[in-house]
PDB file of C-alpha atoms in Angstrom:
ATOM      1  CA  MET N  26       4.143 -63.612  85.801  1.00 93.00           C
ATOM      2  CA  LEU N  27       5.774 -65.301  82.865  1.00 96.00           C
ATOM      3  CA  VAL N  28       6.359 -68.971  82.652  1.00 96.00           C
ATOM      4  CA  SER N  29       8.908 -70.368  80.109  1.00 95.00           C
ATOM      5  CA  ASP N  30       9.300 -74.028  79.500  1.00 94.00           C
ATOM      6  CA  GLY N  31      10.184 -75.918  76.341  1.00 90.00           C
ATOM      7  CA  LEU N  32       7.708 -78.659  77.158  1.00 91.00           C
ATOM      8  CA  HIS N  33       4.105 -77.794  76.428  1.00 92.00           C
ATOM      9  CA  LEU N  34       2.604 -79.984  79.015  1.00 93.00           C
ATOM     10  CA  SER N  35       5.090 -78.875  81.756  1.00 92.00           C
ATOM     11  CA  ARG N  36       4.415 -75.167  80.796  1.00 94.00           C
ATOM     12  CA  PHE N  37       0.668 -75.665  80.984  1.00 95.00           C
ATOM     13  CA  ALA N  38       0.923 -77.456  84.288  1.00 94.00           C
ATOM     14  CA  LEU N  39       3.111 -74.804  85.936  1.00 93.00           C
ATOM     15  CA  ALA N  40       0.763 -71.969  84.706  1.00 94.00           C
ATOM     16  CA  ALA N  41      -2.192 -73.942  86.044  1.00 94.00           C
ATOM     17  CA  LEU N  42      -0.555 -74.532  89.383  1.00 93.00           C
ATOM     18  CA  LEU N  43       0.377 -70.862  89.791  1.00 94.00           C
ATOM     19  CA  GLU N  44      -3.038 -69.666  88.766  1.00 92.00           C
ATOM     20  CA  ARG N  45      -4.549 -71.552  91.725  1.00 92.00           C
ATOM     21  CA  HIS N  46      -2.795 -69.368  94.228  1.00 89.00           C
ATOM     22  CA  GLU N  47      -4.005 -65.991  95.367  1.00 84.00           C
ATOM     23  CA  GLY N  48      -1.887 -63.099  94.481  1.00 84.00           C
ATOM     24  CA  VAL N  49      -0.272 -64.898  91.531  1.00 89.00           C
ATOM     25  CA  ARG N  50      -1.387 -64.206  87.898  1.00 92.00           C
ATOM     26  CA  VAL N  51       0.287 -65.707  84.893  1.00 95.00           C
ATOM     27  CA  VAL N  52       0.322 -63.090  82.109  1.00 96.00           C
ATOM     28  CA  GLY N  53       2.232 -65.119  79.573  1.00 95.00           C
ATOM     29  CA  SER N  54       3.950 -68.293  78.614  1.00 94.00           C
ATOM     30  CA  ALA N  55       6.972 -68.955  76.343  1.00 95.00           C
ATOM     31  CA  GLU N  56       8.173 -72.117  74.803  1.00 94.00           C
ATOM     32  CA  SER N  57      11.807 -70.956  74.273  1.00 93.00           C
ATOM     33  CA  ASN N  58      14.353 -68.745  75.856  1.00 91.00           C
ATOM     34  CA  TYR N  59      14.207 -66.352  72.917  1.00 93.00           C
ATOM     35  CA  ALA N  60      10.358 -66.168  73.212  1.00 95.00           C
ATOM     36  CA  ALA N  61      10.694 -65.389  77.106  1.00 95.00           C
ATOM     37  CA  LEU N  62      13.149 -62.717  76.509  1.00 94.00           C
ATOM     38  CA  GLU N  63      11.060 -61.191  73.670  1.00 96.00           C
ATOM     39  CA  PHE N  64       7.888 -61.417  75.927  1.00 96.00           C
ATOM     40  CA  ALA N  65       9.719 -59.727  78.850  1.00 96.00           C
ATOM     41  CA  GLU N  66      11.018 -56.931  76.645  1.00 95.00           C
ATOM     42  CA  LEU N  67       7.425 -56.092  75.489  1.00 95.00           C
ATOM     43  CA  HIS N  68       5.370 -56.811  78.637  1.00 95.00           C
ATOM     44  CA  ARG N  69       7.753 -56.452  81.517  1.00 95.00           C
ATOM     45  CA  PRO N  70       6.189 -59.212  83.819  1.00 96.00           C
ATOM     46  CA  ASP N  71       7.019 -58.907  87.521  1.00 95.00           C
ATOM     47  CA  VAL N  72       8.619 -62.408  87.667  1.00 96.00           C
ATOM     48  CA  ALA N  73       9.779 -64.674  84.890  1.00 97.00           C
ATOM     49  CA  ILE N  74      10.148 -68.482  85.640  1.00 96.00           C
ATOM     50  CA  ILE N  75      12.693 -69.992  83.245  1.00 95.00           C
ATOM     51  CA  SER N  76      12.760 -73.704  83.203  1.00 92.00           C
ATOM     52  CA  PHE N  77      16.042 -75.499  82.190  1.00 86.00           C
ATOM     53  CA  GLU N  78      17.920 -78.660  82.549  1.00 77.00           C
ATOM     54  CA  GLY N  79      21.562 -79.109  83.575  1.00 63.00           C
ATOM     55  CA  GLU N  80      23.957 -76.760  81.997  1.00 60.00           C
ATOM     56  CA  ASP N  81      21.716 -74.783  79.621  1.00 63.00           C
ATOM     57  CA  SER N  82      23.756 -71.617  79.614  1.00 70.00           C
ATOM     58  CA  GLU N  83      21.255 -70.122  77.091  1.00 83.00           C
ATOM     59  CA  ALA N  84      18.389 -70.345  79.780  1.00 87.00           C
ATOM     60  CA  VAL N  85      20.800 -68.797  82.434  1.00 87.00           C
ATOM     61  CA  SER N  86      21.800 -66.038  79.950  1.00 88.00           C
ATOM     62  CA  SER N  87      18.109 -65.388  79.070  1.00 91.00           C
ATOM     63  CA  ALA N  88      17.230 -65.219  82.853  1.00 93.00           C
ATOM     64  CA  GLU N  89      19.992 -62.605  83.371  1.00 92.00           C
ATOM     65  CA  LYS N  90      18.952 -60.569  80.460  1.00 93.00           C
ATOM     66  CA  ILE N  91      15.440 -60.525  81.748  1.00 95.00           C
ATOM     67  CA  ALA N  92      16.580 -59.421  85.193  1.00 92.00           C
ATOM     68  CA  ASN N  93      18.573 -56.682  83.487  1.00 91.00           C
ATOM     69  CA  LEU N  94      15.250 -55.398  82.038  1.00 93.00           C
ATOM     70  CA  GLY N  95      13.988 -54.638  85.538  1.00 90.00           C
ATOM     71  CA  CYS N  96      11.921 -57.860  85.858  1.00 94.00           C
ATOM     72  CA  ARG N  97      12.637 -60.410  88.517  1.00 95.00           C
ATOM     73  CA  SER N  98      13.713 -63.866  87.117  1.00 95.00           C
ATOM     74  CA  MET N  99      14.016 -67.422  88.589  1.00 95.00           C
ATOM     75  CA  LEU N 100      15.441 -70.582  87.279  1.00 93.00           C
ATOM     76  CA  LEU N 101      13.436 -73.796  87.649  1.00 92.00           C
ATOM     77  CA  THR N 102      15.489 -77.002  87.297  1.00 87.00           C
ATOM     78  CA  THR N 103      15.682 -80.776  88.039  1.00 81.00           C
ATOM     79  CA  ALA N 104      19.440 -80.493  88.941  1.00 72.00           C
ATOM     80  CA  VAL N 105      21.715 -77.682  89.219  1.00 72.00           C
ATOM     81  CA  THR N 106      25.538 -77.501  88.976  1.00 70.00           C
ATOM     82  CA  ARG N 107      27.806 -75.131  91.041  1.00 70.00           C
ATOM     83  CA  SER N 108      28.845 -73.259  87.929  1.00 72.00           C
ATOM     84  CA  VAL N 109      25.224 -72.323  87.176  1.00 78.00           C
ATOM     85  CA  VAL N 110      24.764 -71.363  90.801  1.00 79.00           C
ATOM     86  CA  ARG N 111      27.925 -69.175  90.587  1.00 76.00           C
ATOM     87  CA  GLN N 112      26.767 -67.672  87.371  1.00 78.00           C
ATOM     88  CA  ALA N 113      23.295 -66.907  88.624  1.00 83.00           C
ATOM     89  CA  PHE N 114      24.280 -65.578  91.899  1.00 78.00           C
ATOM     90  CA  ALA N 115      26.928 -63.264  90.298  1.00 76.00           C
ATOM     91  CA  THR N 116      24.187 -61.833  88.140  1.00 82.00           C
ATOM     92  CA  GLY N 117      20.790 -60.317  88.909  1.00 84.00           C
ATOM     93  CA  ILE N 118      18.916 -63.639  88.763  1.00 92.00           C
ATOM     94  CA  GLY N 119      16.609 -63.798  91.754  1.00 94.00           C
ATOM     95  CA  GLY N 120      17.017 -67.437  92.575  1.00 91.00           C
ATOM     96  CA  ILE N 121      17.151 -71.144  91.533  1.00 90.00           C
ATOM     97  CA  VAL N 122      14.403 -73.554  92.658  1.00 89.00           C
ATOM     98  CA  GLU N 123      14.708 -77.253  92.135  1.00 86.00           C
ATOM     99  CA  ARG N 124      11.697 -79.081  90.742  1.00 86.00           C
ATOM    100  CA  SER N 125      11.638 -81.410  93.849  1.00 84.00           C
ATOM    101  CA  VAL N 126      10.325 -78.634  96.064  1.00 88.00           C
ATOM    102  CA  SER N 127       6.676 -78.697  97.049  1.00 91.00           C
ATOM    103  CA  PRO N 128       4.154 -76.391  95.402  1.00 92.00           C
ATOM    104  CA  ARG N 129       3.846 -74.372  98.579  1.00 91.00           C
ATOM    105  CA  GLN N 130       7.700 -73.877  98.677  1.00 92.00           C
ATOM    106  CA  PHE N 131       7.745 -72.984  94.968  1.00 93.00           C
ATOM    107  CA  VAL N 132       5.010 -70.289  95.312  1.00 93.00           C
ATOM    108  CA  ASP N 133       6.822 -68.950  98.462  1.00 93.00           C
ATOM    109  CA  ALA N 134       9.969 -68.753  96.633  1.00 93.00           C
ATOM    110  CA  ILE N 135       8.159 -66.723  93.856  1.00 94.00           C
ATOM    111  CA  HIS N 136       6.662 -64.420  96.339  1.00 94.00           C
ATOM    112  CA  ARG N 137      10.095 -63.862  97.925  1.00 94.00           C
ATOM    113  CA  VAL N 138      11.813 -63.107  94.616  1.00 95.00           C
ATOM    114  CA  HIS N 139       8.865 -60.759  93.668  1.00 94.00           C
ATOM    115  CA  GLN N 140       9.651 -58.842  96.903  1.00 94.00           C
ATOM    116  CA  GLY N 141      13.270 -58.581  96.043  1.00 92.00           C
ATOM    117  CA  GLU N 142      14.764 -61.465  97.997  1.00 93.00           C
ATOM    118  CA  ARG N 143      17.157 -63.840  96.360  1.00 91.00           C
ATOM    119  CA  VAL N 144      16.271 -67.529  96.758  1.00 92.00           C
ATOM    120  CA  PHE N 145      19.167 -69.837  96.632  1.00 84.00           C
ATOM    121  CA  ASP N 146      19.793 -73.072  98.515  1.00 72.00           C
ATOM    122  CA  ALA N 147      22.250 -71.884 101.149  1.00 67.00           C
ATOM    123  CA  GLU N 148      24.456 -75.135 101.265  1.00 62.00           C
ATOM    124  CA  LEU N 149      24.779 -75.274  97.518  1.00 62.00           C
ATOM    125  CA  THR N 150      25.498 -71.564  97.161  1.00 67.00           C
ATOM    126  CA  VAL N 151      28.252 -71.635  99.749  1.00 63.00           C
ATOM    127  CA  ALA N 152      29.773 -74.686  98.032  1.00 57.00           C
ATOM    128  CA  ALA N 153      29.404 -73.091  94.640  1.00 62.00           C
ATOM    129  CA  LEU N 154      30.994 -69.856  95.662  1.00 61.00           C
ATOM    130  CA  ASN N 155      34.044 -71.316  97.427  1.00 59.00           C
ATOM    131  CA  ASN N 156      34.334 -74.813  96.135  1.00 59.00           C
ATOM    132  CA  SER N 157      36.265 -75.602  99.427  1.00 56.00           C
ATOM    133  CA  ASP N 158      36.321 -79.325  98.689  1.00 68.00           C
ATOM    134  CA  CYS N 159      37.557 -78.873  95.155  1.00 74.00           C
ATOM    135  CA  PRO N 160      41.331 -79.527  94.942  1.00 84.00           C
ATOM    136  CA  LEU N 161      41.777 -77.494  91.745  1.00 82.00           C
ATOM    137  CA  ASN N 162      43.108 -74.041  91.652  1.00 80.00           C
ATOM    138  CA  ARG N 163      41.178 -71.172  89.867  1.00 74.00           C
ATOM    139  CA  ARG N 164      42.905 -71.685  86.424  1.00 82.00           C
ATOM    140  CA  GLU N 165      42.593 -75.362  86.519  1.00 86.00           C
ATOM    141  CA  PHE N 166      38.948 -75.005  87.421  1.00 80.00           C
ATOM    142  CA  ALA N 167      38.575 -72.658  84.439  1.00 80.00           C
ATOM    143  CA  VAL N 168      40.082 -75.057  82.154  1.00 88.00           C
ATOM    144  CA  LEU N 169      37.730 -77.816  83.445  1.00 86.00           C
ATOM    145  CA  GLU N 170      34.748 -75.592  82.687  1.00 83.00           C
ATOM    146  CA  TYR N 171      36.002 -75.253  79.046  1.00 86.00           C
ATOM    147  CA  VAL N 172      36.275 -79.081  78.967  1.00 90.00           C
ATOM    148  CA  ALA N 173      32.817 -79.411  80.106  1.00 87.00           C
ATOM    149  CA  ARG N 174      31.602 -77.330  77.126  1.00 84.00           C
ATOM    150  CA  GLY N 175      33.408 -79.753  74.868  1.00 89.00           C
ATOM    151  CA  ASP N 176      36.209 -77.248  73.881  1.00 90.00           C
ATOM    152  CA  THR N 177      39.466 -78.562  72.362  1.00 93.00           C
ATOM    153  CA  VAL N 178      42.939 -77.620  73.628  1.00 94.00           C
ATOM    154  CA  VAL N 179      43.183 -75.073  70.860  1.00 95.00           C
ATOM    155  CA  GLU N 180      39.822 -73.601  71.734  1.00 93.00           C
ATOM    156  CA  ILE N 181      40.612 -73.498  75.428  1.00 91.00           C
ATOM    157  CA  ALA N 182      44.029 -71.889  74.814  1.00 91.00           C
ATOM    158  CA  ALA N 183      42.278 -69.178  72.547  1.00 90.00           C
ATOM    159  CA  GLY N 184      39.534 -68.648  75.107  1.00 84.00           C
ATOM    160  CA  MET N 185      41.903 -68.251  78.067  1.00 85.00           C
ATOM    161  CA  HIS N 186      44.665 -66.458  76.118  1.00 87.00           C
ATOM    162  CA  LEU N 187      47.312 -69.171  77.018  1.00 89.00           C
ATOM    163  CA  SER N 188      49.612 -71.283  75.015  1.00 93.00           C
ATOM    164  CA  GLN N 189      48.462 -74.845  74.130  1.00 94.00           C
ATOM    165  CA  GLY N 190      51.345 -76.181  76.179  1.00 94.00           C
ATOM    166  CA  THR N 191      50.164 -74.314  79.318  1.00 94.00           C
ATOM    167  CA  VAL N 192      46.623 -75.668  78.703  1.00 94.00           C
ATOM    168  CA  ARG N 193      48.010 -79.161  78.487  1.00 94.00           C
ATOM    169  CA  ASN N 194      49.953 -78.641  81.729  1.00 94.00           C
ATOM    170  CA  TYR N 195      46.763 -77.472  83.500  1.00 93.00           C
ATOM    171  CA  LEU N 196      44.881 -80.572  82.225  1.00 94.00           C
ATOM    172  CA  SER N 197      47.603 -82.788  83.438  1.00 94.00           C
ATOM    173  CA  SER N 198      47.615 -81.275  86.806  1.00 92.00           C
ATOM    174  CA  MET N 199      43.835 -81.399  86.987  1.00 91.00           C
ATOM    175  CA  VAL N 200      43.774 -85.104  86.085  1.00 93.00           C
ATOM    176  CA  ALA N 201      46.491 -85.802  88.612  1.00 93.00           C
ATOM    177  CA  LYS N 202      44.834 -83.785  91.450  1.00 91.00           C
ATOM    178  CA  LEU N 203      41.508 -85.589  90.910  1.00 91.00           C
ATOM    179  CA  GLY N 204      43.056 -89.019  90.563  1.00 92.00           C
ATOM    180  CA  ALA N 205      41.376 -89.333  87.267  1.00 93.00           C
ATOM    181  CA  ARG N 206      42.425 -91.546  84.239  1.00 94.00           C
ATOM    182  CA  ASN N 207      42.107 -88.733  81.749  1.00 94.00           C
ATOM    183  CA  ARG N 208      40.280 -85.361  81.220  1.00 91.00           C
ATOM    184  CA  ILE N 209      36.968 -87.083  80.557  1.00 92.00           C
ATOM    185  CA  ASP N 210      37.174 -89.001  83.807  1.00 93.00           C
ATOM    186  CA  ALA N 211      38.235 -85.800  85.586  1.00 92.00           C
ATOM    187  CA  LEU N 212      35.025 -84.077  84.160  1.00 90.00           C
ATOM    188  CA  ARG N 213      32.995 -87.126  85.432  1.00 91.00           C
ATOM    189  CA  ILE N 214      34.434 -86.711  88.905  1.00 89.00           C
ATOM    190  CA  ALA N 215      33.832 -82.949  88.791  1.00 85.00           C
ATOM    191  CA  ARG N 216      30.161 -83.397  87.777  1.00 81.00           C
ATOM    192  CA  ASP N 217      29.539 -86.190  90.333  1.00 82.00           C
ATOM    193  CA  SER N 218      30.889 -83.771  92.948  1.00 79.00           C
ATOM    194  CA  ARG N 219      28.719 -80.953  91.564  1.00 70.00           C
ATOM    195  CA  TRP N 220      31.675 -78.641  91.133  1.00 74.00           C
ATOM    196  CA  ILE N 221      30.433 -77.896  87.548  1.00 72.00           C
TER     197      ILE N 221
END
């Protein structure tokens, strides 16, 4: 098993916790997503645990690349957004575990991922995949995800292959549907609702 965490103490504590459990052997640790991917390419661990916070798309991308190598990968996080769940679920990532779970639940999730199961919180996954309570349509939601990354109208238009006027229309519609004051307030509402 590979443990990747940018914080030395956290990485050490995770490795020590896992080593205490029978059937789990930590074969490496990495302090960055790049180092985790490099280690996985060279050593092919059975499972890679990638710690990340919030919307670290680089960590999600690394976990996906590790999964594509034939290794199982899991994300360990304090909080997770629906967009991360959607991205992880749509790729080969084995699961997402929140740091609030007990050590027993964490180790159980690792064993399940190792056996080929996928470990995602059912309620969050269903909400992420259909966003049934989100009033935005697919295009408005896509624009909102660009806004969350800090992109400008020009960048959103280029990224979505739309005119700037069309992007502004989507932004206005999104703000109105969410009852927001502006696009920043709309982003806050979406984050509070864990839509992104």
